[in-house]
Short mmCIF file of C-alpha atoms in Angstrom, two decimals:
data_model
loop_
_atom_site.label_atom_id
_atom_site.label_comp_id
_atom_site.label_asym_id
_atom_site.label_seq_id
_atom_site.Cartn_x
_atom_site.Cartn_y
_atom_site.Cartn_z
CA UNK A 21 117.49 90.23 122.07
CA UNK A 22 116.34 91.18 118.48
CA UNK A 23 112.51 91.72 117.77
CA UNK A 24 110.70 92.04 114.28
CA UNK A 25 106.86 92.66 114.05
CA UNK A 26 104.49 94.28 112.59
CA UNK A 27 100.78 95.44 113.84
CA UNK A 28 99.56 92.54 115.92
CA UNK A 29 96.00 90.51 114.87
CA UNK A 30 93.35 91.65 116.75
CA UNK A 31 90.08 88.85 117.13
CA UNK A 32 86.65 90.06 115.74
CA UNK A 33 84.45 90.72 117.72
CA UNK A 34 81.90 89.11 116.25
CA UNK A 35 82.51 86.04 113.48
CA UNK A 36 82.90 87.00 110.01
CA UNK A 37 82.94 83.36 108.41
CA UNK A 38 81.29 80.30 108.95
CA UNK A 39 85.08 78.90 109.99
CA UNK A 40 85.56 81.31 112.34
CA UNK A 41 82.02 81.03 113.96
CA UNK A 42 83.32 77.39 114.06
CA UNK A 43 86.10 78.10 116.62
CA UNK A 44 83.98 79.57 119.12
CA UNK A 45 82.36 78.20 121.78
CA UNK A 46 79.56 75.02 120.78
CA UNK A 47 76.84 77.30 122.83
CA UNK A 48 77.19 80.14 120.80
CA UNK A 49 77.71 78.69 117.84
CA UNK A 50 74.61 76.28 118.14
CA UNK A 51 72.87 79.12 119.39
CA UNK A 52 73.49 81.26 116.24
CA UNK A 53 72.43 81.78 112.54
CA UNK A 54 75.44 80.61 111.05
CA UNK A 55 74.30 76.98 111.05
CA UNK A 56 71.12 78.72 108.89
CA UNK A 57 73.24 80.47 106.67
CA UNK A 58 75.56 77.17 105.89
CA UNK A 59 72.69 75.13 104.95
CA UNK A 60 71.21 77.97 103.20
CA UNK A 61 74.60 78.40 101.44
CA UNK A 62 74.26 74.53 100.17
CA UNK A 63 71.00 74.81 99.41
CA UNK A 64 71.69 78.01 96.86
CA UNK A 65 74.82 76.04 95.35
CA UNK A 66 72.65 73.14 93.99
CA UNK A 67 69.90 75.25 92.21
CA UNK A 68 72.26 76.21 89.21
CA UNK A 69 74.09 72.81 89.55
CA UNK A 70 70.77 71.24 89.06
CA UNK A 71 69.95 73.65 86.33
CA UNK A 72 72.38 72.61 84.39
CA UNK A 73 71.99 69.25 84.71
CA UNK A 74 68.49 69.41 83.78
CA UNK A 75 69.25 71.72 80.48
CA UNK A 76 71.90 68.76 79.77
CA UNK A 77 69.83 66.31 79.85
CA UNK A 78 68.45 66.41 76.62
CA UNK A 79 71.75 67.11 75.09
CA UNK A 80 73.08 63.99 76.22
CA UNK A 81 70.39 62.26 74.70
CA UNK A 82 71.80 63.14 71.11
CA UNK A 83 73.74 60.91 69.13
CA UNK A 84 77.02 61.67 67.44
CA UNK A 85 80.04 64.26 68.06
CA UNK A 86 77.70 67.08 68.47
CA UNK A 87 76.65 66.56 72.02
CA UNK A 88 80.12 67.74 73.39
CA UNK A 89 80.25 70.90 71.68
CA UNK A 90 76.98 71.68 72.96
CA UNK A 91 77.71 70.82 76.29
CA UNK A 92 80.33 73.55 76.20
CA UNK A 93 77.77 76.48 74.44
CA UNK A 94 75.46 75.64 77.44
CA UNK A 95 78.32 75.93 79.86
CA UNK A 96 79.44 78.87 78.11
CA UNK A 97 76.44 80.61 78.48
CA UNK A 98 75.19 80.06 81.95
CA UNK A 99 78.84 81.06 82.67
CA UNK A 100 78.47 84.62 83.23
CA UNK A 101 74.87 84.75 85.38
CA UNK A 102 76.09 81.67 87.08
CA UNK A 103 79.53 83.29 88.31
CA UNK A 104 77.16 86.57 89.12
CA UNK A 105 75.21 84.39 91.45
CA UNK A 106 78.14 82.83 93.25
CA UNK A 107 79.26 86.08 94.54
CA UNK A 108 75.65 87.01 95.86
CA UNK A 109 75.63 83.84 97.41
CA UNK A 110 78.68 84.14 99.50
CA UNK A 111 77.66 86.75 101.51
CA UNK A 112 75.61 84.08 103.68
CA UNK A 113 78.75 82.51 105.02
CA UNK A 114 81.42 84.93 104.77
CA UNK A 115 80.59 89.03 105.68
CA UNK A 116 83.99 90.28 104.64
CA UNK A 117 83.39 92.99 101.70
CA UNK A 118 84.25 91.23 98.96
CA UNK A 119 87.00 93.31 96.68
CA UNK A 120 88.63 93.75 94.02
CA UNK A 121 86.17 91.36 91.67
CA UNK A 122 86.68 91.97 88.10
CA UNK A 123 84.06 93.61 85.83
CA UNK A 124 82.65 92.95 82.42
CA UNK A 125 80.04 91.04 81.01
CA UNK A 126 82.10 88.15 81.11
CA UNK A 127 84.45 86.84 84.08
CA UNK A 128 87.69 86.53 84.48
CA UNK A 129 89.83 83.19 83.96
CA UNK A 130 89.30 82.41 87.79
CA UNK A 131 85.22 83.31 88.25
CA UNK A 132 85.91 80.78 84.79
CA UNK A 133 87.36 77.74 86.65
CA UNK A 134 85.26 78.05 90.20
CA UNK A 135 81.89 78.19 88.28
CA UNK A 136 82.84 75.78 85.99
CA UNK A 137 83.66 73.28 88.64
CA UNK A 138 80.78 73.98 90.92
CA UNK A 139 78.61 73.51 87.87
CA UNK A 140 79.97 70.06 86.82
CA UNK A 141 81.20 68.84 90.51
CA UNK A 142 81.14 70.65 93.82
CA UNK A 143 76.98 71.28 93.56
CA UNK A 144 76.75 67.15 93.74
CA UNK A 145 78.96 67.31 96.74
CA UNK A 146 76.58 70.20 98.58
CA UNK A 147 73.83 67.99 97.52
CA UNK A 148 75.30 64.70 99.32
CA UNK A 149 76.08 67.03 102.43
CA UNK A 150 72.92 69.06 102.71
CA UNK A 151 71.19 65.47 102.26
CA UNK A 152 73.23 63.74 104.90
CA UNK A 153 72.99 66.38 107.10
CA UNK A 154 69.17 67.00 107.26
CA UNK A 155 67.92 63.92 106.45
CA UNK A 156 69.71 61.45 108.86
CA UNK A 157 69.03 63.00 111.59
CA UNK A 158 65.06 63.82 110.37
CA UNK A 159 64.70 60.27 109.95
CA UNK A 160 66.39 59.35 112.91
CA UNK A 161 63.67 62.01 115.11
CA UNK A 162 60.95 61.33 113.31
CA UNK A 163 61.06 57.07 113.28
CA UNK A 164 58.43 56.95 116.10
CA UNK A 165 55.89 58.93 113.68
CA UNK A 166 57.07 57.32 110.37
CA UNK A 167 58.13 53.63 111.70
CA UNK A 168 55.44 51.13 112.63
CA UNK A 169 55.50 50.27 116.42
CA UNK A 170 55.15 46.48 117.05
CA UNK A 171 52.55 45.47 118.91
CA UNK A 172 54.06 42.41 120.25
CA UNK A 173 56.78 43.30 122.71
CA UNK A 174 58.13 46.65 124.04
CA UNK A 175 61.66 46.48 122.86
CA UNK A 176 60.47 47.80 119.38
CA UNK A 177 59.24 50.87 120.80
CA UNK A 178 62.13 51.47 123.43
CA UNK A 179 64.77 51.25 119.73
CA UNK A 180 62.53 53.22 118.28
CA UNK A 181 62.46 56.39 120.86
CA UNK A 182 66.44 55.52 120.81
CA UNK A 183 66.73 56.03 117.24
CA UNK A 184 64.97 59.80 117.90
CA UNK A 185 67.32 60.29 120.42
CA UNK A 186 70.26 59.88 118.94
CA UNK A 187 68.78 61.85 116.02
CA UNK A 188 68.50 65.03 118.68
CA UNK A 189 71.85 64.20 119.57
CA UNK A 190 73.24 64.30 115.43
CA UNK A 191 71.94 67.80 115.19
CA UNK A 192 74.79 69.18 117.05
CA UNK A 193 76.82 67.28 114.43
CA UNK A 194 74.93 68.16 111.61
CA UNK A 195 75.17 71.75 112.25
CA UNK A 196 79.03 71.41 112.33
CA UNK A 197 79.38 68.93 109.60
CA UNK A 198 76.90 71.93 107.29
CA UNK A 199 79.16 74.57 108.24
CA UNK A 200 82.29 73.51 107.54
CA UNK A 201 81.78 72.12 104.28
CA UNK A 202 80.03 75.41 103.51
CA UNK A 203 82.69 77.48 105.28
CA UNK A 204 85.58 75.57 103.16
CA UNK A 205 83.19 76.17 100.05
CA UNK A 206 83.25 79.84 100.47
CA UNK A 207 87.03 79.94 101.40
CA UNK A 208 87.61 78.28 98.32
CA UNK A 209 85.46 80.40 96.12
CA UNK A 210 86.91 84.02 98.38
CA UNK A 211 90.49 82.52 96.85
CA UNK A 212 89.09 82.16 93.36
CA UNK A 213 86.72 85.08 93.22
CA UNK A 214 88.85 87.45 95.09
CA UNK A 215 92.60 87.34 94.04
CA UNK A 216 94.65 87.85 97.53
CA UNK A 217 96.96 90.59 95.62
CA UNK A 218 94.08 92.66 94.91
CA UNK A 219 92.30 92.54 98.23
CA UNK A 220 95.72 93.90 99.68
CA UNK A 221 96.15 96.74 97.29
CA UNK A 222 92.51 97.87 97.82
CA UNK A 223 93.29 97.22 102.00
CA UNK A 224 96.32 99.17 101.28
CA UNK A 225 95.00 102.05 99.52
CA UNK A 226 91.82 102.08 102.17
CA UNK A 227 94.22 102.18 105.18
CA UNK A 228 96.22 105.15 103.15
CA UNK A 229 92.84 106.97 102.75
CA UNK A 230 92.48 106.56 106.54
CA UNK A 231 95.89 108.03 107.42
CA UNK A 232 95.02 110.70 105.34
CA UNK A 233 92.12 111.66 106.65
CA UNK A 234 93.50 111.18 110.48
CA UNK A 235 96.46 113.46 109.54
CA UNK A 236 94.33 116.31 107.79
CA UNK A 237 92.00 115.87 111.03
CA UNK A 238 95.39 116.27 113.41
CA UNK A 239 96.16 119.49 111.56
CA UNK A 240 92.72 121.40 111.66
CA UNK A 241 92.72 120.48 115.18
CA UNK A 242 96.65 121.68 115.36
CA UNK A 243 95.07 125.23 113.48
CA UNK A 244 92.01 125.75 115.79
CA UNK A 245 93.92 125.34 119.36
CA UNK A 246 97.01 127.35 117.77
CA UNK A 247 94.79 130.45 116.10
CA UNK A 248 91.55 130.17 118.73
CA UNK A 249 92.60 128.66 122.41
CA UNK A 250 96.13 129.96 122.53
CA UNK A 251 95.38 133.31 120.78
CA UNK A 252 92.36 133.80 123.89
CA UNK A 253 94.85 132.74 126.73
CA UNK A 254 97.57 135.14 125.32
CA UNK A 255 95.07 137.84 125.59
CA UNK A 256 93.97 136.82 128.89
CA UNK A 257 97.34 137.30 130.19
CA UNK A 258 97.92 140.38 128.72
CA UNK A 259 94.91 141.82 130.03
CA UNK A 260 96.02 140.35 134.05
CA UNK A 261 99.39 142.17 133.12
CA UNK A 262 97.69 145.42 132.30
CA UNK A 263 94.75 144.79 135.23
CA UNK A 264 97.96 144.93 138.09
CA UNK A 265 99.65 147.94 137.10
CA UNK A 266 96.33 149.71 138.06
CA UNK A 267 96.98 147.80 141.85
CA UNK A 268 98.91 149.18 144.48
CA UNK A 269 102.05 146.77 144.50
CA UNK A 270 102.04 144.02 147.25
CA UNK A 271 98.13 144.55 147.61
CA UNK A 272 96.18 141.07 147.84
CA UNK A 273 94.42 142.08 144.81
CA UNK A 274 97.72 142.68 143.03
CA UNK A 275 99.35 139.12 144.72
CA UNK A 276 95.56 137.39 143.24
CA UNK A 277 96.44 138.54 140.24
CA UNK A 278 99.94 137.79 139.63
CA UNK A 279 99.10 134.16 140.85
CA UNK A 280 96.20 134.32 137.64
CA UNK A 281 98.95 135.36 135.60
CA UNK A 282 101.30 132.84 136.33
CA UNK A 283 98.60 130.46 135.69
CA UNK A 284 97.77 131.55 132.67
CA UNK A 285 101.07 131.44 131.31
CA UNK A 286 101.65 127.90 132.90
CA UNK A 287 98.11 126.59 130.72
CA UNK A 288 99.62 128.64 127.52
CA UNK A 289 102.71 126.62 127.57
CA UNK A 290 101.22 123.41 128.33
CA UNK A 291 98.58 123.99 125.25
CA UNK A 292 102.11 125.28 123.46
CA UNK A 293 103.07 121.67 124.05
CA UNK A 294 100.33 119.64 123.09
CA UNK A 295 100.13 121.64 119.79
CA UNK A 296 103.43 121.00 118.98
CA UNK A 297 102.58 117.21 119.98
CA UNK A 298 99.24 116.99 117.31
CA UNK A 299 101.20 118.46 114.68
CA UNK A 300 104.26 120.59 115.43
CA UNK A 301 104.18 123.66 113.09
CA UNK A 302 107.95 123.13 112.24
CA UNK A 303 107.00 119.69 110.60
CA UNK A 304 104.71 121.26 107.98
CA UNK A 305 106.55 124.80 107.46
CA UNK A 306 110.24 123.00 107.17
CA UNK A 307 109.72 119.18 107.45
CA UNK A 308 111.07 116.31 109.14
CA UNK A 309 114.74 117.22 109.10
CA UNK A 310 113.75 120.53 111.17
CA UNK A 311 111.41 119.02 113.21
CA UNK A 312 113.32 116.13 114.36
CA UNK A 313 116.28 118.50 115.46
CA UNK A 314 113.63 120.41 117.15
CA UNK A 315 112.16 117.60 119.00
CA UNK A 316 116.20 116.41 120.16
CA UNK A 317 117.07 119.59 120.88
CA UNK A 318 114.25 118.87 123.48
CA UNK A 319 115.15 115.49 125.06
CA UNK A 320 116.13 115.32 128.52
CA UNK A 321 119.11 112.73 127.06
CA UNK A 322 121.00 114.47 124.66
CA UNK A 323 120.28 113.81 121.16
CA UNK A 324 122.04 113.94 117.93
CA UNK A 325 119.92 114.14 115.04
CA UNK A 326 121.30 113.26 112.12
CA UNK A 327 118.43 113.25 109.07
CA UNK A 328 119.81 114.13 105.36
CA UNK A 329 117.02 114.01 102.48
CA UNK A 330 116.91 115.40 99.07
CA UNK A 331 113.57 116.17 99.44
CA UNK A 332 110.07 116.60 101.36
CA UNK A 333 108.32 113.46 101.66
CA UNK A 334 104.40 112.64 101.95
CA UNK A 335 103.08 114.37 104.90
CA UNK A 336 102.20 110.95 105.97
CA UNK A 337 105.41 109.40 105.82
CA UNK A 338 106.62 112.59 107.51
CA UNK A 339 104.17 112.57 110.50
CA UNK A 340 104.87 108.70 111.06
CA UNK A 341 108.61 109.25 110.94
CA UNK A 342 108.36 112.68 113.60
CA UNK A 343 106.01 110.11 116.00
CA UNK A 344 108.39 107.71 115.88
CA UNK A 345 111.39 110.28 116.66
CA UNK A 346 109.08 111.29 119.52
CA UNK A 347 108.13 108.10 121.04
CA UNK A 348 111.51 106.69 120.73
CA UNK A 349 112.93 109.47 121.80
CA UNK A 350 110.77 109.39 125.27
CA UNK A 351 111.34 105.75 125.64
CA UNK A 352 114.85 106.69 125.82
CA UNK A 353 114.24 109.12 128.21
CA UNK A 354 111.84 106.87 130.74
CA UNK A 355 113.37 103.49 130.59
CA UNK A 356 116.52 103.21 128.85
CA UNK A 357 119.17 104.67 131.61
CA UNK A 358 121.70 106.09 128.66
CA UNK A 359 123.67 108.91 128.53
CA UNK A 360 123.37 109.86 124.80
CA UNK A 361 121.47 109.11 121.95
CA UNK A 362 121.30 109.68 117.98
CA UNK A 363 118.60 109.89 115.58
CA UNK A 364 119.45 109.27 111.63
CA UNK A 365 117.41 109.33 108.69
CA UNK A 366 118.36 108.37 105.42
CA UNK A 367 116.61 107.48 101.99
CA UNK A 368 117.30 104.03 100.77
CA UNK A 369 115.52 104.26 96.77
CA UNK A 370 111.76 104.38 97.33
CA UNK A 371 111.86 103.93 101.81
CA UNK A 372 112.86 106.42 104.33
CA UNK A 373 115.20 104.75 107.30
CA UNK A 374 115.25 105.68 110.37
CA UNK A 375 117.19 104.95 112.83
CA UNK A 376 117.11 105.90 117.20
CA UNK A 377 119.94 104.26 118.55
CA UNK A 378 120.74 104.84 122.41
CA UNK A 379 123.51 103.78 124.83
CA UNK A 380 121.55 102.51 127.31
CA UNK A 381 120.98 99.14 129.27
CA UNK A 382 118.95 98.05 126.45
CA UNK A 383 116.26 94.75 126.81
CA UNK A 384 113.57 96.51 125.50
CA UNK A 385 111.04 94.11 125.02
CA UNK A 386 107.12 95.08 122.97
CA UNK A 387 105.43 92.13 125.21
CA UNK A 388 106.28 94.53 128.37
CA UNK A 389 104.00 97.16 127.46
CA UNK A 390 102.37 99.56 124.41
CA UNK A 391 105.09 101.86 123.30
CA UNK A 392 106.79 100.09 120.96
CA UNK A 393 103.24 98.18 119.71
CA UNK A 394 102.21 101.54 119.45
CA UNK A 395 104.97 102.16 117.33
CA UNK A 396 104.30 99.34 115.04
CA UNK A 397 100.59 100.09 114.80
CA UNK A 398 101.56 103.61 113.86
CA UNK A 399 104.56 102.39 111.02
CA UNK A 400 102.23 99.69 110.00
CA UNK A 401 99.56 102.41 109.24
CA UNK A 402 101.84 103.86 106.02
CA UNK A 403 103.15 100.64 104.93
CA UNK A 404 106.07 100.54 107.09
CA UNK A 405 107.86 98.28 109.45
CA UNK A 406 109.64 98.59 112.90
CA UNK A 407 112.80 96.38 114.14
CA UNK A 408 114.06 96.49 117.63
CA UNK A 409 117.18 95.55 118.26
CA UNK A 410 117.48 95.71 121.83
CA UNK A 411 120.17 92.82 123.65
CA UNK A 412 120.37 93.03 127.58
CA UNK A 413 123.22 95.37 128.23
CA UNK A 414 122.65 97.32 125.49
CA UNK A 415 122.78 99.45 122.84
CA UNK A 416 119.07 99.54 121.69
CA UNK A 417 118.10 100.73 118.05
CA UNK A 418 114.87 101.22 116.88
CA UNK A 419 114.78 100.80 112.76
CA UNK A 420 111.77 101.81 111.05
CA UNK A 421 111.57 101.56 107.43
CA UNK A 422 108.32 103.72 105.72
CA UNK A 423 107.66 103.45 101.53
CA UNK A 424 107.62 107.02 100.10
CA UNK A 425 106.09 106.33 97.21
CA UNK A 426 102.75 109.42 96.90
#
């Protein structure tokens, strides 16, 4: 069995767009503002439709070839305020931070196109939508107040109280039909406004800022258990050393504090350990090729590491590679059965390779449990990817493949 993913999708908690407020449940979504926001989202796209029309108007009304070129100077000129006002707008149906939007006093070739069509077109069709929306069922609830009632015969009145309550019952519908013409609106106008190459570079270089900062966080937490905690304990069992030679040997005070000792010295390795797990002091001093022989010289399977690099790396690509050496390493160790494993890193141009290979029963599977997610999440974090390659019966390699660029 082979397996190839990357950081799985995690829901919102709460909707973002008016689409996905859509999917949820009709209670919730009825019982929300996004129904609001849609309509208000029409509402907003017809002012500057309607603003142009009405500035046209007069301009049609000339004679000659001279209306056209007009047309366009008009165009031309609400073109920049108009685009401006799109973007405001689309915060009411879509709360992702919009990125990456180009700057200047006049817009790019794609702020160009979507205002220009909304401006000639797409404001007619909020219009029609808005209009269908509200005002059937409006009619429809208000017919009793607004309709005549017959005096002559009850079935007038008994059609009209129908028609109001099956213009409750189109609410529901209008609130649906609203938002999902307003949702695909702003989905449409994200795609123009917001190029999907430059939302990923800026989500690329904000996730990079973030592993930066969680790294440089690791290693003052690394330098304050390694020069404060450990320094203390190492003291503290120097001082229980120098406290029983004044004790008769074999004395209960003596045996009390030998036990203290012993403790001591069992908490100083244990913090040893869990400073070498935040950020192992070999990894920054000699980098990944010492620290990965460090960590195999370690594993309860034995471990060849096999890592040959010209150079040091980013410290994040080097703290993502020494996790996953870690974690694959234990995996190894817990579930995999084998009697030997290897670790090899190579550079392949501008991406380290890494490779944990075992001899064990292999069928690793991520859907059984977090390690190897956890490895994705962690690989995804620089950039990266992870492959499994784990068939029942074995071997099992774990491939992960991290960008170097700085």
């Amino acid at each position: 069995m082979a397996a190839s993913f990357l950081v799985p999708a995690v829901a919102p908690l709460t909707p973002r767009t008016a689409l996905e407020a859509l999917t949820g449940p009709p209670q919730r979504f009825l019982a929300s503002a996004w129904p609001w926001r849609s309509l208000a989202y029409l509402l907003t796209g017809i002012v500057p439709g309607s603003a142009f029309a009405a500035v046209l108007t007069p301009v049609r009304a000339m004679d000659g070839p001279a209306a056209v070129p007009v047309s366009l100077v008009v165009a031309a000129v609400l073109l920049t305020p108009v685009a401006r006002f799109e973007r405001w707008r689309l915060r009411y149906v879509d709360r992702q931070p919009v990125r990456g939007l180009p700057g200047g006093w006049w817009p790019g070739w794609r702020e160009a196109g979507h205002t220009l069509v909304g401006l000639f077109a797409l404001w007619w069709v909020d219009l029609l939508v808005a209009a269908a929306a509200i005002g059937g069922p409006a009619v429809l609830i208000l017919s009793p107040v607004v309709q005549p009632i017959a005096p002559e015969g009850e079935a007038t009145l008994a059609e009209t109280f129908a028609g109001s309550a099956v213009g409750l019952l189109l609410v529901p519908v209008a609130a649906y039909t609203v938002s999902a013409w307003a949702g695909a609106r702003a989905a449409m106008a994200r795609a123009m406004l917001v190029p999907q190459e430059a939302e990923m570079r800026e989500i690329a270089r904000s996730r990079a800022r973030l592993v930066d900062a969680f790294e440089a966080e690791r290693r003052r937490i690394e330098r304050d258990l390694h020069d404060g905690a450990q320094q203390r304990l190492v003291a503290l069992s120097m001082k229980l050393g120098l406290a029983g030679l004044d004790l008769p040997p074999g004395s209960p005070a003596a045996l009390r504090l030998d036990e203290a000792r012993e403790l001591a010295g069992q908490a100083l390795e244990e913090l040893r350990e869990l400073i070498r797990g935040v950020h192992p002091q070999v990894l920054a001093d000699r980098g990944l090729p010492a620290a990965v022989r460090d960590v195999a010289g370690r594993s309860p399977v034995p471990a060849r590491a096999d890592i040959a690099l010209d150079r040091r790396l980013p410290e994040r690509v080097e703290a993502a590679a020494y996790y996953v050496a870690c974690e694959a390493l234990a995996n190894v160790a817990k579930h995999s059965g084998a009697g030997s494993c290897t670790v090899r890193g190579r550079l392949r141009g501008a991406r380290l390779v890494l490779e944990v290979a075992d001899d064990g029963r292999g069928g690793a599977d991520p859907a059984c449990g977090t390690g190897l997610t956890g490895l994705a999440d962690r690989v995804a974090a620089v950039g990266g990817t992870l492959t499994v390659d784990s068939p029942y019966g074995g071997p099992t390699t774990v491939r992960a493949e991290i960008p170097c660029e700085r």
